[in-house]
Amino acid sequence: MHYLIKKAFKELYPSKEITFDAKIKYSKAFKGYNANVKYARNMTNFEFRLSYSWKEISDEIKIGLLQSLINKMFRTNIETINQELYEIYLKKIPKVTPKLECNPLLEESFIRINEKYFNGMMIQPNLVFGGKNFHTLGTYNYANDQIMISSLLTKDQNLLDYVMYHEMLHKKFQYKKSGKKTFHHTKEFKEWEKRYEDKDVEKKLQNFVRKEKLKKTFFW
Ligand SMILES: [Zn+2]
């Protein structure tokens, strides 16, 4: 049992007994500040896998990271000061992480949107294409400051720009916490989203996704 995991667990559940073994592994396979946890179904053995970047980070913040993973694993939502520290740290990362990945098509889209809606003021995040996913058209990952866009959208610049804009708004507004809830699409976020030039874009996006799904059903 790794001492950090023990500390993290005991602070979350002081009266629970530790009935599992767990270790931390630093992995070079992860980019940025990613981390996850692997565990057996019977919950007796955990492996917390942290990107190499975590190695130099202070124990206080690492405990926060572990606690947020443990909370997810045990489906609890217990708040601690360490998790707060971890979240504060995450919000600072975009300013210190070097930009690693950048796809030219996505960079063009980013620059267009940045000029048009942000006065060119947004610092460029990592920009990558994901798979041909129509369930998730785009994501913004706070931990490694990365926008990922579904490869499906290479076919339509307007839709690509719109999803890019949405994800850039996530970078701009991050998230708000209120009690135990986390808000990603705040009122302010939605107001900004409405500024997108093409007012029919939501409809177009839905049609596009519908067609892609049909194609997949018939031609896969
Ligand atoms: Zn969103």
XYZ file of N, CA and C and ligand atoms in Angstrom:
661
model
N 0.834 -1.212 0.000
C 0.000 0.000 0.000
C 0.863 1.254 0.000
N 0.647 2.078 -0.951
C 1.419 3.313 -1.050
C 0.928 4.307 0.010
N 1.865 4.957 0.704
C 1.467 5.812 1.833
C 0.544 6.954 1.423
N 0.693 7.460 0.203
C -0.176 8.560 -0.242
C -1.621 8.089 -0.413
N -1.756 6.872 -0.910
C -3.108 6.328 -1.112
C -3.784 6.107 0.236
N -2.994 5.602 1.176
C -3.510 5.359 2.511
C -4.009 6.666 3.129
N -3.191 7.701 3.002
C -3.550 9.014 3.543
C -4.813 9.549 2.876
N -4.832 9.447 1.555
C -5.967 9.968 0.790
C -7.254 9.258 1.208
N -7.163 7.946 1.352
C -8.341 7.144 1.676
C -8.833 7.434 3.096
N -7.892 7.480 4.029
C -8.247 7.675 5.440
C -8.896 9.039 5.674
N -8.454 10.018 4.891
C -9.038 11.351 5.056
C -10.477 11.374 4.507
N -10.710 10.611 3.465
C -12.061 10.561 2.887
C -13.011 9.743 3.768
N -12.528 8.591 4.206
C -13.395 7.674 4.959
C -12.692 7.263 6.256
N -12.701 8.146 7.268
C -11.927 7.874 8.486
C -12.315 6.562 9.172
N -13.591 6.163 9.055
C -14.005 4.978 9.813
C -13.975 3.693 8.968
N -13.732 3.846 7.675
C -13.696 2.652 6.815
C -12.362 1.947 6.914
N -12.438 0.636 6.896
C -11.188 -0.098 6.922
C -10.644 -0.300 5.511
N -9.346 -0.314 5.410
C -8.756 -0.518 4.085
C -8.663 -2.007 3.820
N -9.417 -2.440 2.828
C -9.471 -3.877 2.542
C -8.888 -4.181 1.167
N -8.064 -3.259 0.695
C -7.498 -3.467 -0.638
C -6.017 -3.109 -0.636
N -5.367 -3.562 -1.652
C -3.987 -3.174 -1.846
C -3.948 -2.201 -3.023
N -3.023 -1.253 -2.958
C -2.999 -0.270 -4.040
C -1.603 0.272 -4.243
N -1.306 0.551 -5.497
C 0.000 1.145 -5.757
C -0.120 2.291 -6.766
N 0.925 3.082 -6.826
C 0.985 4.188 -7.783
C 2.036 3.856 -8.821
N 1.658 4.079 -10.059
C 2.622 3.870 -11.133
C 2.680 5.127 -11.991
N 3.885 5.621 -12.192
C 4.041 6.780 -13.072
C 4.250 6.280 -14.495
N 3.450 6.815 -15.384
C 3.465 6.283 -16.741
C 3.828 7.354 -17.753
N 4.704 6.969 -18.657
C 5.074 7.888 -19.734
C 4.079 7.820 -20.880
N 3.131 6.891 -20.764
C 2.125 6.747 -21.825
C 1.106 7.883 -21.789
N 0.987 8.550 -20.652
C 0.029 9.635 -20.544
C 0.647 10.964 -20.921
N -0.166 11.774 -21.568
C 0.272 13.136 -21.868
C -0.181 14.068 -20.750
N 0.480 15.186 -20.665
C 0.056 16.242 -19.739
C -0.055 15.733 -18.313
N -1.177 16.025 -17.672
C -1.367 15.633 -16.286
C -2.491 14.602 -16.143
N -2.595 13.736 -17.122
C -3.641 12.725 -17.051
C -3.331 11.680 -15.990
N -4.397 11.049 -15.540
C -4.250 9.974 -14.561
C -5.500 9.118 -14.613
N -5.351 7.860 -14.249
C -6.552 7.041 -14.100
C -6.267 5.944 -13.082
N -7.279 5.121 -12.868
C -7.089 4.053 -11.897
C -7.636 2.767 -12.490
N -6.854 1.703 -12.341
C -7.276 0.395 -12.841
C -7.604 -0.456 -11.634
N -8.702 -1.177 -11.702
C -8.987 -2.048 -10.566
C -9.749 -3.294 -10.965
N -9.544 -4.283 -10.154
C -10.249 -5.546 -10.381
C -11.680 -5.380 -9.909
N -12.567 -6.171 -10.493
C -13.979 -6.058 -10.183
C -14.264 -6.263 -8.685
N -13.503 -7.115 -8.048
C -13.767 -7.375 -6.630
C -13.174 -6.311 -5.700
N -12.625 -5.267 -6.269
C -12.142 -4.108 -5.524
C -11.106 -4.447 -4.447
N -10.193 -5.346 -4.779
C -9.171 -5.672 -3.793
C -7.810 -5.142 -4.197
N -7.722 -4.699 -5.421
C -6.420 -4.303 -5.924
C -6.548 -3.120 -6.878
N -5.860 -2.041 -6.546
C -5.934 -0.860 -7.390
C -4.566 -0.460 -7.901
N -4.575 0.053 -9.091
C -3.333 0.652 -9.583
C -3.654 2.048 -10.094
N -3.112 3.034 -9.397
C -3.295 4.416 -9.824
C -2.180 4.746 -10.800
N -2.591 5.109 -12.004
C -1.581 5.406 -13.010
C -1.582 6.903 -13.302
N -0.447 7.509 -13.031
C -0.319 8.955 -13.171
C 0.708 9.269 -14.252
N 0.448 10.315 -14.996
C 1.435 10.697 -16.004
C 2.737 11.099 -15.307
N 3.803 11.031 -16.053
C 5.121 11.328 -15.483
C 5.207 12.716 -14.882
N 4.421 13.638 -15.454
C 4.452 15.025 -14.960
C 4.102 15.125 -13.473
N 3.381 14.127 -12.969
C 2.967 14.183 -11.558
C 4.116 13.900 -10.593
N 5.168 13.342 -11.094
C 6.245 12.899 -10.219
C 6.810 14.013 -9.349
N 6.911 15.183 -9.934
C 7.531 16.301 -9.224
C 6.538 17.119 -8.390
N 5.264 16.778 -8.484
C 4.234 17.589 -7.831
C 4.160 17.251 -6.337
N 3.815 18.241 -5.535
C 3.833 18.041 -4.085
C 2.786 17.016 -3.640
N 3.079 16.363 -2.508
C 2.183 15.326 -1.977
C 0.769 15.854 -1.739
N 0.666 17.084 -1.247
C -0.649 17.672 -0.942
C -1.563 17.628 -2.164
N -1.004 18.022 -3.301
C -1.795 18.079 -4.531
C -2.060 16.673 -5.052
N -1.058 15.825 -4.938
C -1.238 14.444 -5.395
C -2.337 13.731 -4.600
N -2.385 13.996 -3.302
C -3.448 13.393 -2.485
C -4.808 13.841 -3.018
N -4.907 15.101 -3.386
C -6.152 15.613 -3.957
C -6.541 14.883 -5.230
N -5.547 14.653 -6.071
C -5.803 13.898 -7.307
C -6.307 12.491 -6.982
N -5.610 11.824 -6.052
C -6.001 10.454 -5.675
C -7.413 10.445 -5.100
N -7.705 11.446 -4.268
C -9.043 11.490 -3.659
C -10.134 11.683 -4.700
N -9.838 12.472 -5.709
C -10.878 12.657 -6.718
C -11.102 11.355 -7.493
N -10.047 10.587 -7.692
C -10.210 9.274 -8.344
C -10.940 8.281 -7.434
N -10.586 8.309 -6.149
C -11.220 7.388 -5.184
C -12.714 7.720 -5.067
N -13.020 9.011 -4.997
C -14.429 9.427 -4.969
C -15.207 8.836 -6.133
N -14.611 8.884 -7.307
C -15.287 8.348 -8.485
C -15.468 6.842 -8.360
N -14.407 6.174 -7.905
C -14.446 4.729 -7.798
C -15.539 4.253 -6.850
N -15.644 4.930 -5.717
C -16.618 4.506 -4.705
C -17.929 5.280 -4.804
N -18.055 6.023 -5.876
C -19.266 6.813 -6.115
C -19.656 7.671 -4.932
N -18.675 8.350 -4.367
C -18.967 9.313 -3.304
C -18.540 10.683 -3.801
N -18.871 11.683 -3.042
C -18.550 13.039 -3.473
C -18.082 13.855 -2.273
N -17.103 13.304 -1.556
C -16.636 13.952 -0.332
C -15.562 14.983 -0.673
N -15.752 16.178 -0.173
C -14.802 17.244 -0.497
C -13.711 17.339 0.560
N -12.506 17.632 0.108
C -11.392 17.816 1.038
C -10.565 19.009 0.577
N -9.752 19.504 1.472
C -8.879 20.625 1.125
C -7.881 20.201 0.044
N -7.431 18.956 0.124
C -6.482 18.475 -0.885
C -7.071 18.506 -2.288
N -8.353 18.128 -2.374
C -8.976 18.170 -3.700
C -9.120 19.597 -4.195
N -9.374 20.499 -3.259
C -9.441 21.904 -3.646
C -8.092 22.376 -4.192
N -7.038 21.994 -3.484
C -5.681 22.357 -3.946
C -5.419 21.784 -5.335
N -5.839 20.554 -5.509
C -5.660 19.878 -6.790
C -6.397 20.629 -7.898
N -7.621 21.050 -7.601
C -8.387 21.774 -8.623
C -7.784 23.128 -8.948
N -7.299 23.798 -7.921
C -6.636 25.089 -8.158
C -5.407 24.868 -9.042
N -4.688 23.795 -8.736
C -3.501 23.488 -9.523
C -3.855 23.201 -10.981
N -4.895 22.403 -11.169
C -5.332 22.078 -12.536
C -5.647 23.323 -13.340
N -6.293 24.285 -12.694
C -6.671 25.504 -13.406
C -5.446 26.300 -13.833
N -4.357 26.117 -13.135
C -3.132 26.861 -13.477
C -2.347 26.176 -14.579
N -2.577 24.881 -14.753
C -1.751 24.116 -15.681
C -1.706 24.668 -17.106
N -2.846 25.109 -17.664
C -2.768 25.597 -19.049
C -1.690 26.646 -19.260
N -1.344 27.368 -18.222
C -0.342 28.416 -18.374
C 1.088 27.873 -18.313
N 1.250 26.687 -17.783
C 2.614 26.186 -17.637
C 2.932 24.972 -18.538
N 1.900 24.323 -19.049
C 2.151 23.146 -19.890
C 2.606 23.566 -21.277
N 3.697 23.051 -21.745
C 4.090 23.384 -23.114
C 3.099 22.776 -24.102
N 2.904 23.456 -25.199
C 1.955 22.953 -26.196
C 2.628 21.860 -27.014
N 2.029 20.690 -27.012
C 2.660 19.544 -27.644
C 2.054 19.192 -28.985
N 0.728 19.226 -29.029
C 0.082 18.664 -30.195
C -0.771 19.685 -30.911
N -0.647 19.697 -32.193
C -1.398 20.668 -32.934
C -1.619 20.188 -34.357
N -2.857 19.977 -34.701
C -3.220 19.588 -36.059
C -3.477 20.843 -36.881
N -2.887 20.951 -38.106
C -2.995 22.190 -38.891
C -4.432 22.617 -39.198
N -5.281 21.650 -39.533
C -6.678 21.977 -39.841
C -7.378 22.566 -38.602
N -7.074 21.979 -37.472
C -7.674 22.467 -36.233
C -7.083 23.813 -35.833
N -5.806 23.982 -36.127
C -5.174 25.254 -35.792
C -5.806 26.396 -36.602
N -6.072 26.126 -37.888
C -6.750 27.151 -38.709
C -8.098 27.513 -38.115
N -8.844 26.499 -37.727
C -10.157 26.734 -37.136
C -10.017 27.539 -35.843
N -9.058 27.123 -35.013
C -8.827 27.826 -33.750
C -8.510 29.301 -33.988
N -7.651 29.562 -34.961
C -7.243 30.945 -35.234
C -8.446 31.764 -35.741
N -9.228 31.173 -36.632
C -10.447 31.872 -37.119
C -11.349 32.277 -35.969
N -11.632 31.318 -35.106
C -12.568 31.578 -34.008
C -11.960 32.539 -32.993
N -10.679 32.345 -32.739
C -9.992 33.212 -31.779
C -10.057 34.675 -32.230
N -9.804 34.906 -33.521
C -9.856 36.282 -34.057
C -11.269 36.845 -33.960
N -12.219 36.006 -34.346
C -13.589 36.487 -34.503
C -14.299 36.733 -33.168
N -14.071 35.863 -32.210
C -14.871 35.948 -30.987
C -14.051 36.283 -29.731
N -12.755 36.156 -29.804
C -11.955 36.389 -28.600
C -10.867 37.447 -28.798
N -11.007 38.227 -29.872
C -9.990 39.233 -30.194
C -8.580 38.656 -30.267
N -8.484 37.405 -30.618
C -7.172 36.766 -30.723
C -6.448 36.615 -29.395
N -7.211 36.717 -28.297
C -6.567 36.752 -26.979
C -6.364 35.382 -26.335
N -7.003 34.356 -26.877
C -6.886 33.064 -26.205
C -5.570 32.377 -26.563
N -4.919 31.840 -25.547
C -3.679 31.090 -25.787
C -4.046 29.723 -26.360
N -3.319 29.328 -27.379
C -3.681 28.096 -28.084
C -3.478 26.842 -27.231
N -4.510 26.038 -27.112
C -4.359 24.763 -26.391
C -3.822 23.680 -27.319
N -3.607 22.490 -26.811
C -3.319 21.351 -27.683
C -4.568 21.078 -28.516
N -4.355 20.783 -29.779
C -5.496 20.573 -30.683
C -5.333 19.238 -31.387
N -6.244 18.320 -31.116
C -6.117 16.997 -31.739
C -7.472 16.493 -32.224
N -7.421 15.638 -33.241
C -8.618 14.951 -33.687
C -8.780 13.659 -32.909
N -10.018 13.343 -32.566
C -10.325 12.047 -31.970
C -10.778 11.106 -33.069
N -11.418 10.027 -32.705
C -11.942 9.087 -33.692
C -13.164 9.658 -34.388
N -13.786 8.823 -35.226
C -15.011 9.268 -35.906
C -16.191 9.064 -34.976
N -16.225 9.875 -33.980
C -17.219 9.700 -32.933
C -18.348 10.695 -33.119
N -19.596 10.218 -33.201
C -20.673 11.193 -33.301
C -21.453 11.335 -31.997
N -21.044 10.609 -30.986
C -21.652 10.842 -29.673
C -20.950 12.005 -28.987
N -19.644 12.050 -29.123
C -18.878 13.149 -28.563
C -18.179 13.867 -29.698
N -18.693 15.040 -30.033
C -18.111 15.767 -31.164
C -16.885 16.560 -30.760
N -16.813 16.882 -29.495
C -15.649 17.625 -29.038
C -15.539 17.546 -27.523
N -14.308 17.689 -27.024
C -14.117 17.767 -25.574
C -13.020 18.774 -25.289
N -13.086 19.355 -24.107
C -11.953 20.132 -23.635
C -11.476 19.495 -22.349
N -10.207 19.154 -22.306
C -9.627 18.521 -21.125
C -8.811 19.564 -20.356
N -9.292 19.916 -19.162
C -8.634 20.947 -18.355
C -7.230 20.504 -17.952
N -7.107 19.201 -17.703
C -5.856 18.697 -17.137
C -4.670 18.896 -18.070
N -4.880 18.686 -19.362
C -3.729 18.884 -20.253
C -4.004 19.978 -21.290
N -5.023 20.783 -21.017
C -5.336 21.921 -21.888
C -5.430 21.457 -23.341
N -6.337 20.531 -23.579
C -6.440 19.951 -24.915
C -7.874 19.936 -25.432
N -8.023 20.442 -26.639
C -9.305 20.321 -27.330
C -9.210 19.134 -28.275
N -10.190 18.229 -28.150
C -10.244 17.099 -29.071
C -11.541 17.200 -29.866
N -11.422 17.072 -31.174
C -12.583 17.204 -32.049
C -12.776 15.895 -32.823
N -14.011 15.482 -32.939
C -14.318 14.254 -33.688
C -13.878 14.386 -35.147
N -13.235 13.353 -35.667
C -12.758 13.360 -37.058
C -13.892 13.516 -38.061
N -15.105 13.204 -37.648
C -16.254 13.376 -38.545
C -16.359 14.804 -39.062
N -15.944 15.747 -38.231
C -16.182 17.156 -38.559
C -15.200 17.734 -39.580
N -14.238 16.914 -40.024
C -13.325 17.410 -41.068
C -14.114 17.733 -42.342
N -15.311 17.156 -42.454
C -16.101 17.323 -43.674
C -16.812 18.666 -43.766
N -16.923 19.379 -42.683
C -17.743 20.580 -42.694
C -17.112 21.678 -41.826
N -16.572 22.686 -42.511
C -15.829 23.713 -41.776
C -16.697 24.496 -40.786
N -17.902 24.811 -41.199
C -18.795 25.569 -40.324
C -19.066 24.809 -39.020
N -19.351 23.523 -39.150
C -19.650 22.717 -37.963
C -18.401 22.512 -37.107
N -17.292 22.331 -37.791
C -16.022 22.207 -37.077
C -15.758 23.471 -36.252
N -15.955 24.620 -36.896
C -15.725 25.889 -36.204
C -16.662 26.055 -35.010
N -17.877 25.593 -35.182
C -18.859 25.749 -34.109
C -18.485 24.888 -32.894
N -18.097 23.637 -33.159
C -17.691 22.761 -32.047
C -16.405 23.292 -31.417
N -15.502 23.794 -32.270
C -14.273 24.424 -31.758
C -14.627 25.579 -30.823
N -15.564 26.412 -31.256
C -15.989 27.559 -30.458
C -16.519 27.099 -29.097
N -17.369 26.073 -29.121
C -17.932 25.524 -27.882
C -16.808 25.085 -26.928
N -15.848 24.349 -27.470
C -14.766 23.847 -26.609
C -13.869 24.983 -26.118
N -13.695 25.988 -26.951
C -12.898 27.152 -26.527
C -13.600 27.903 -25.390
N -14.919 27.879 -25.418
C -15.656 28.501 -24.311
C -15.419 27.728 -23.011
N -15.266 26.416 -23.126
C -14.932 25.635 -21.924
C -13.574 26.048 -21.381
N -12.635 26.299 -22.274
C -11.309 26.747 -21.827
C -11.421 28.118 -21.166
N -12.229 28.967 -21.767
C -12.369 30.329 -21.239
C -13.031 30.338 -19.859
N -14.130 29.598 -19.728
C -14.924 29.702 -18.491
C -14.567 28.629 -17.467
N -13.786 27.613 -17.872
C -13.475 26.496 -16.977
C -14.770 25.965 -16.404
N -14.890 25.864 -15.091
C -16.158 25.392 -14.533
C -16.409 26.084 -13.206
N -17.678 26.098 -12.829
C -18.067 26.722 -11.566
C -18.547 25.636 -10.618
N -18.184 25.804 -9.363
C -18.671 24.849 -8.371
C -19.688 25.523 -7.468
N -20.764 24.811 -7.227
C -21.759 25.321 -6.305
C -22.179 24.144 -5.448
N -21.787 24.173 -4.176
C -22.024 23.009 -3.316
C -21.298 21.822 -3.898
N -22.026 20.748 -4.086
C -21.379 19.544 -4.602
C -21.474 19.440 -6.112
N -22.176 20.384 -6.712
C -22.364 20.299 -8.151
C -21.306 21.094 -8.913
N -20.946 20.568 -10.060
C -20.025 21.271 -10.940
C -20.791 21.691 -12.184
N -20.643 22.954 -12.540
C -21.340 23.451 -13.723
C -20.354 23.758 -14.844
N -20.587 23.143 -15.984
C -19.740 23.401 -17.141
C -20.413 24.376 -18.101
N -21.718 24.198 -18.281
C -22.446 25.082 -19.204
C -23.246 26.097 -18.397
N -22.567 27.105 -17.922
C -23.210 28.125 -17.098
C -24.042 29.051 -17.988
N -24.804 29.903 -17.329
C -25.616 30.883 -18.055
C -24.715 31.748 -18.949
N -23.628 32.184 -18.374
C -22.688 33.028 -19.113
C -22.153 32.283 -20.334
N -21.834 31.022 -20.132
C -21.343 30.162 -21.221
C -22.359 30.146 -22.360
N -23.611 29.908 -22.000
C -24.653 29.789 -23.029
C -24.881 31.106 -23.746
N -24.762 32.203 -23.010
C -24.912 33.503 -23.659
C -23.816 33.729 -24.696
N -22.617 33.361 -24.311
C -21.500 33.483 -25.266
C -21.721 32.580 -26.476
N -22.213 31.378 -26.202
C -22.406 30.422 -27.285
C -23.360 30.978 -28.348
N -24.342 31.743 -27.906
C -25.326 32.321 -28.843
C -24.707 33.339 -29.781
N -23.538 33.806 -29.474
C -22.904 34.803 -30.341
C -22.408 34.217 -31.655
N -22.419 32.891 -31.750
C -21.925 32.284 -32.983
C -22.726 32.803 -34.171
N -21.978 33.132 -35.227
C -22.567 33.857 -36.357
C -23.750 33.130 -37.011
N -23.578 31.854 -37.307
C -24.618 31.079 -37.974
C -25.662 30.645 -36.940
N -26.831 31.261 -37.000
C -27.836 30.994 -35.959
C -28.523 29.640 -36.140
N -28.375 29.034 -37.316
C -28.996 27.722 -37.556
C -28.026 26.575 -37.311
N -26.884 26.886 -36.763
C -25.819 25.882 -36.710
C -26.192 24.653 -35.875
N -26.950 24.867 -34.804
C -27.357 23.718 -33.967
C -28.168 22.717 -34.791
N -29.113 23.263 -35.575
C -29.943 22.420 -36.426
C -29.087 21.666 -37.445
N -28.174 22.412 -38.057
C -27.297 21.797 -39.054
C -26.471 20.672 -38.428
N -26.020 20.923 -37.231
C -25.200 19.927 -36.538
C -26.025 18.664 -36.262
N -27.246 18.860 -35.821
C -28.108 17.704 -35.552
C -28.382 16.907 -36.822
N -28.656 17.623 -37.911
C -28.883 16.942 -39.193
C -27.660 16.161 -39.636
N -26.539 16.804 -39.483
C -25.270 16.181 -39.864
C -25.064 14.878 -39.093
N -25.261 14.944 -37.797
C -25.054 13.762 -36.960
C -26.058 12.665 -37.341
N -27.296 13.054 -37.602
C -28.312 12.083 -37.990
C -27.879 11.342 -39.267
N -27.430 12.119 -40.243
C -26.996 11.505 -41.509
C -25.810 10.563 -41.300
N -24.865 11.000 -40.480
C -23.682 10.159 -40.239
C -24.082 8.851 -39.566
N -25.033 8.937 -38.673
C -25.502 7.732 -37.983
C -26.161 6.781 -38.979
N -26.976 7.347 -39.867
C -27.632 6.519 -40.884
C -26.605 5.829 -41.758
N -25.631 6.610 -42.190
C -24.563 6.047 -43.025
C -23.925 4.863 -42.328
N -23.675 5.052 -41.046
C -23.003 4.005 -40.302
C -23.888 2.758 -40.233
N -25.177 2.973 -40.051
C -26.105 1.850 -39.979
C -26.137 1.083 -41.299
N -26.115 1.819 -42.408
C -26.295 1.155 -43.705
C -24.998 0.673 -44.346
N -23.925 1.328 -44.057
C -22.699 1.004 -44.802
C -21.592 0.388 -43.958
N -21.792 0.214 -42.709
C -20.725 -0.298 -41.859
C -20.454 -1.754 -42.147
Zn -19.794 21.499 -23.489
